[in-house]
Amino acid sequence: MEARKQQIIEAFQFRHACKEFDSSKKISDADFQFILETGRLSPSSFGFEPWKFVVVQNPAIREKLLPVTWGASKQLPTSSHFVIILSRTKADMVADSDYIQNMLTNVKQFPEEIRAHFTSIYHKFLEVDFDLLDNERVMFEWAARQTYIALGNMMTAAAQIGIDSCPIEGFDKAKAEQVLREEGILQGNFGISCMAAFGYRVSEPRPKTRQSLEQVVQWVN
């Protein structure tokens, strides 16, 4: 047990926001499928999985994204794998949408009476508990928060097998989405939540800096 805990901590120490990758080194198909699987298996609010993982390997599309993705100026050209994580919009995330009802019926396979009860609880959560329904962008951002759980899990899983990564928010959302629409990639009720690059570092990072545990943890006994 102690050895396993040490391996996990070492993976967190290894992981950093890699700014540039060794473009000559490629992640194997098996390793990247493993990383994607940790994203797929990630938890989400109500278990509704409001994400889609778009793996952009096409050099021409990466080139088109470059002018509107300032936070990935080095990662887009050099990363082995570049992932754009999409989040579903309000149209898919309201309680009576086709998407949510499909999740309840065909994915979770709830019987009709449980499905109706779950739908009611979820609607109350959106309307009252979190007060999300009146603002489409707030609704999108709530769904996007779920995608960050998957993002974190994928980066941690990558680090545990010696693969580097970098989460990316440095992009013009509207313009990047336009590029994806023009390429026929962004369809339906989706928007870009965040991006992530994966590969192998070209240089060692500076030492990790963090606040102390005492500064970020409050115990209430």
Tab-separated table of C-alpha atoms in Angstrom:
chain	number	residue	atom	x	y	z
A	1	MET	CA	0.000	0.000	0.000
A	2	GLU	CA	2.748	2.468	0.925
A	3	ALA	CA	4.599	1.685	-2.286
A	4	ARG	CA	1.458	2.337	-4.335
A	5	LYS	CA	0.852	5.659	-2.576
A	6	GLN	CA	4.431	6.671	-3.278
A	7	GLN	CA	4.000	5.818	-6.977
A	8	ILE	CA	0.905	8.030	-7.159
A	9	ILE	CA	2.658	10.961	-5.452
A	10	GLU	CA	5.611	10.536	-7.810
A	11	ALA	CA	3.220	10.773	-10.766
A	12	PHE	CA	1.845	14.051	-9.416
A	13	GLN	CA	5.398	15.324	-8.955
A	14	PHE	CA	6.249	14.235	-12.510
A	15	ARG	CA	3.208	15.919	-14.068
A	16	HIS	CA	3.602	19.543	-15.117
A	17	ALA	CA	2.135	21.839	-17.751
A	18	CYS	CA	4.497	20.822	-20.525
A	19	LYS	CA	5.019	23.782	-22.855
A	20	GLU	CA	6.851	21.965	-25.640
A	21	PHE	CA	7.048	18.311	-26.610
A	22	ASP	CA	9.546	16.152	-28.473
A	23	SER	CA	7.749	15.905	-31.816
A	24	SER	CA	9.806	12.837	-32.789
A	25	LYS	CA	8.270	10.765	-29.991
A	26	LYS	CA	4.738	9.402	-30.387
A	27	ILE	CA	2.443	7.902	-27.782
A	28	SER	CA	1.482	4.342	-28.677
A	29	ASP	CA	-2.119	3.610	-29.650
A	30	ALA	CA	-2.512	1.342	-26.620
A	31	ASP	CA	-1.236	3.998	-24.205
A	32	PHE	CA	-3.473	6.713	-25.599
A	33	GLN	CA	-6.516	4.433	-25.552
A	34	PHE	CA	-5.724	3.882	-21.868
A	35	ILE	CA	-5.650	7.660	-21.288
A	36	LEU	CA	-8.954	8.139	-23.111
A	37	GLU	CA	-10.523	5.304	-21.147
A	38	THR	CA	-9.725	7.065	-17.861
A	39	GLY	CA	-11.579	10.081	-19.230
A	40	ARG	CA	-14.546	7.984	-20.299
A	41	LEU	CA	-14.759	6.319	-16.884
A	42	SER	CA	-14.625	9.632	-15.007
A	43	PRO	CA	-17.479	10.734	-12.758
A	44	SER	CA	-19.853	13.551	-13.669
A	45	SER	CA	-22.774	15.264	-11.969
A	46	PHE	CA	-25.762	12.898	-12.048
A	47	GLY	CA	-23.590	10.639	-14.215
A	48	PHE	CA	-24.681	12.451	-17.385
A	49	GLU	CA	-21.237	12.523	-19.071
A	50	PRO	CA	-21.670	15.888	-20.840
A	51	TRP	CA	-18.410	15.527	-22.747
A	52	LYS	CA	-16.892	14.578	-26.050
A	53	PHE	CA	-13.151	14.074	-26.584
A	54	VAL	CA	-11.974	15.232	-30.024
A	55	VAL	CA	-8.464	13.978	-30.775
A	56	VAL	CA	-7.010	16.328	-33.398
A	57	GLN	CA	-4.179	14.580	-35.225
A	58	ASN	CA	-4.674	16.224	-38.633
A	59	PRO	CA	-1.722	18.642	-39.164
A	60	ALA	CA	-3.747	20.965	-41.410
A	61	ILE	CA	-6.477	21.399	-38.795
A	62	ARG	CA	-3.899	21.968	-36.080
A	63	GLU	CA	-2.410	24.673	-38.301
A	64	LYS	CA	-5.810	26.344	-38.651
A	65	LEU	CA	-6.295	26.297	-34.892
A	66	LEU	CA	-2.878	27.819	-34.195
A	67	PRO	CA	-3.792	31.521	-34.784
A	68	VAL	CA	-6.767	31.315	-32.406
A	69	THR	CA	-5.142	29.100	-29.775
A	70	TRP	CA	-2.474	31.335	-28.305
A	71	GLY	CA	-1.991	29.114	-25.245
A	72	ALA	CA	-0.886	26.192	-27.427
A	73	SER	CA	1.601	27.924	-29.732
A	74	LYS	CA	4.235	25.273	-28.997
A	75	GLN	CA	1.996	22.394	-27.970
A	76	LEU	CA	-0.106	22.257	-31.141
A	77	PRO	CA	2.884	21.747	-33.460
A	78	THR	CA	4.843	19.378	-31.198
A	79	SER	CA	2.422	17.254	-29.142
A	80	SER	CA	1.910	13.618	-30.007
A	81	HIS	CA	-1.832	13.879	-29.339
A	82	PHE	CA	-3.974	17.011	-29.021
A	83	VAL	CA	-7.415	16.750	-27.448
A	84	ILE	CA	-10.213	19.286	-27.588
A	85	ILE	CA	-12.761	18.534	-24.877
A	86	LEU	CA	-16.280	19.565	-25.814
A	87	SER	CA	-19.109	20.165	-23.384
A	88	ARG	CA	-22.814	19.894	-24.109
A	89	THR	CA	-24.936	23.046	-24.115
A	90	LYS	CA	-28.198	23.787	-22.329
A	91	ALA	CA	-30.298	22.270	-25.129
A	92	ASP	CA	-28.892	18.830	-24.291
A	93	MET	CA	-28.624	19.251	-20.541
A	94	VAL	CA	-32.196	20.216	-19.543
A	95	ALA	CA	-34.113	17.418	-17.867
A	96	ASP	CA	-36.532	16.650	-20.701
A	97	SER	CA	-33.970	16.755	-23.549
A	98	ASP	CA	-33.522	13.798	-25.853
A	99	TYR	CA	-29.948	13.439	-24.601
A	100	ILE	CA	-30.822	13.230	-20.902
A	101	GLN	CA	-33.758	10.925	-21.513
A	102	ASN	CA	-31.546	8.679	-23.657
A	103	MET	CA	-28.974	8.566	-20.860
A	104	LEU	CA	-31.650	7.535	-18.368
A	105	THR	CA	-33.348	5.042	-20.667
A	106	ASN	CA	-30.609	3.427	-22.730
A	107	VAL	CA	-27.368	4.056	-20.855
A	108	LYS	CA	-28.466	3.833	-17.226
A	109	GLN	CA	-31.368	1.563	-18.195
A	110	PHE	CA	-33.684	2.911	-15.520
A	111	PRO	CA	-37.230	1.540	-15.437
A	112	GLU	CA	-39.959	4.052	-16.279
A	113	GLU	CA	-40.943	4.939	-12.712
A	114	ILE	CA	-37.313	5.503	-11.661
A	115	ARG	CA	-36.674	7.512	-14.829
A	116	ALA	CA	-39.585	9.848	-14.080
A	117	HIS	CA	-38.464	10.328	-10.468
A	118	PHE	CA	-34.852	10.979	-11.503
A	119	THR	CA	-35.975	13.481	-14.143
A	120	SER	CA	-37.973	15.391	-11.518
A	121	ILE	CA	-35.068	15.492	-9.075
A	122	TYR	CA	-32.651	16.630	-11.794
A	123	HIS	CA	-34.997	19.396	-12.971
A	124	LYS	CA	-35.327	20.701	-9.401
A	125	PHE	CA	-31.554	20.684	-9.070
A	126	LEU	CA	-31.163	22.796	-12.231
A	127	GLU	CA	-34.042	25.164	-11.485
A	128	VAL	CA	-33.835	25.609	-7.715
A	129	ASP	CA	-30.756	24.132	-6.053
A	130	PHE	CA	-28.164	25.541	-8.468
A	131	ASP	CA	-30.397	28.119	-10.240
A	132	LEU	CA	-28.959	27.342	-13.672
A	133	LEU	CA	-31.858	27.393	-16.099
A	134	ASP	CA	-32.163	31.152	-16.643
A	135	ASN	CA	-28.684	31.580	-18.136
A	136	GLU	CA	-27.519	29.521	-21.100
A	137	ARG	CA	-23.829	30.339	-20.602
A	138	VAL	CA	-23.989	29.483	-16.894
A	139	MET	CA	-25.615	26.187	-17.820
A	140	PHE	CA	-22.811	25.479	-20.295
A	141	GLU	CA	-20.147	26.350	-17.727
A	142	TRP	CA	-21.744	24.005	-15.185
A	143	ALA	CA	-21.573	21.170	-17.709
A	144	ALA	CA	-18.009	22.200	-18.618
A	145	ARG	CA	-16.999	21.832	-14.968
A	146	GLN	CA	-17.715	18.134	-15.304
A	147	THR	CA	-15.277	17.846	-18.203
A	148	TYR	CA	-12.451	19.090	-15.981
A	149	ILE	CA	-12.847	15.961	-13.842
A	150	ALA	CA	-12.157	13.871	-16.943
A	151	LEU	CA	-9.288	16.199	-17.908
A	152	GLY	CA	-7.635	15.796	-14.512
A	153	ASN	CA	-7.991	12.051	-14.566
A	154	MET	CA	-6.501	11.784	-18.057
A	155	MET	CA	-3.490	13.925	-17.133
A	156	THR	CA	-2.888	11.965	-13.932
A	157	ALA	CA	-3.217	8.632	-15.734
A	158	ALA	CA	-0.776	9.857	-18.379
A	159	ALA	CA	1.734	10.887	-15.722
A	160	GLN	CA	1.510	7.465	-14.094
A	161	ILE	CA	2.801	5.870	-17.303
A	162	GLY	CA	5.449	8.530	-17.990
A	163	ILE	CA	3.526	10.658	-20.490
A	164	ASP	CA	3.517	14.442	-20.274
A	165	SER	CA	0.532	16.722	-20.731
A	166	CYS	CA	-0.613	20.322	-20.678
A	167	PRO	CA	-4.133	21.627	-19.980
A	168	ILE	CA	-4.972	24.610	-22.196
A	169	GLU	CA	-7.465	27.435	-21.786
A	170	GLY	CA	-5.545	29.947	-23.885
A	171	PHE	CA	-7.799	30.157	-26.931
A	172	ASP	CA	-10.451	32.361	-28.513
A	173	LYS	CA	-13.506	30.199	-27.881
A	174	ALA	CA	-15.724	31.605	-30.632
A	175	LYS	CA	-12.998	31.532	-33.285
A	176	ALA	CA	-11.772	28.061	-32.335
A	177	GLU	CA	-15.331	26.769	-32.479
A	178	GLN	CA	-15.732	28.360	-35.902
A	179	VAL	CA	-12.677	26.460	-37.154
A	180	LEU	CA	-14.176	23.216	-35.888
A	181	ARG	CA	-17.540	23.997	-37.494
A	182	GLU	CA	-15.930	24.760	-40.845
A	183	GLU	CA	-14.130	21.412	-40.667
A	184	GLY	CA	-17.374	19.602	-39.826
A	185	ILE	CA	-16.045	18.600	-36.398
A	186	LEU	CA	-18.249	20.706	-34.129
A	187	GLN	CA	-21.823	19.600	-34.677
A	188	GLY	CA	-24.930	19.475	-32.524
A	189	ASN	CA	-25.249	21.004	-29.070
A	190	PHE	CA	-21.581	21.295	-28.122
A	191	GLY	CA	-19.070	24.018	-27.318
A	192	ILE	CA	-15.368	23.926	-26.460
A	193	SER	CA	-14.702	23.483	-22.761
A	194	CYS	CA	-10.909	23.142	-22.724
A	195	MET	CA	-7.991	21.550	-24.550
A	196	ALA	CA	-5.107	19.289	-23.604
A	197	ALA	CA	-1.858	18.268	-25.250
A	198	PHE	CA	-0.074	14.972	-24.610
A	199	GLY	CA	3.409	13.783	-25.516
A	200	TYR	CA	6.951	13.608	-24.192
A	201	ARG	CA	8.898	16.561	-22.797
A	202	VAL	CA	11.968	18.005	-24.502
A	203	SER	CA	13.390	19.475	-21.292
A	204	GLU	CA	12.988	19.062	-17.568
A	205	PRO	CA	10.607	21.486	-15.851
A	206	ARG	CA	11.525	23.818	-13.047
A	207	PRO	CA	10.812	22.527	-9.516
A	208	LYS	CA	7.116	22.325	-8.681
A	209	THR	CA	5.783	25.202	-6.559
A	210	ARG	CA	2.654	24.912	-4.452
A	211	GLN	CA	1.227	26.439	-1.297
A	212	SER	CA	1.684	24.307	1.802
A	213	LEU	CA	-0.976	21.845	2.935
A	214	GLU	CA	-1.688	24.067	5.928
A	215	GLN	CA	-2.457	27.002	3.645
A	216	VAL	CA	-5.050	25.184	1.557
A	217	VAL	CA	-6.709	22.792	4.016
A	218	GLN	CA	-9.166	23.743	6.762
A	219	TRP	CA	-10.253	21.032	9.198
A	220	VAL	CA	-13.643	21.377	10.887
A	221	ASN	CA	-13.785	18.894	13.752
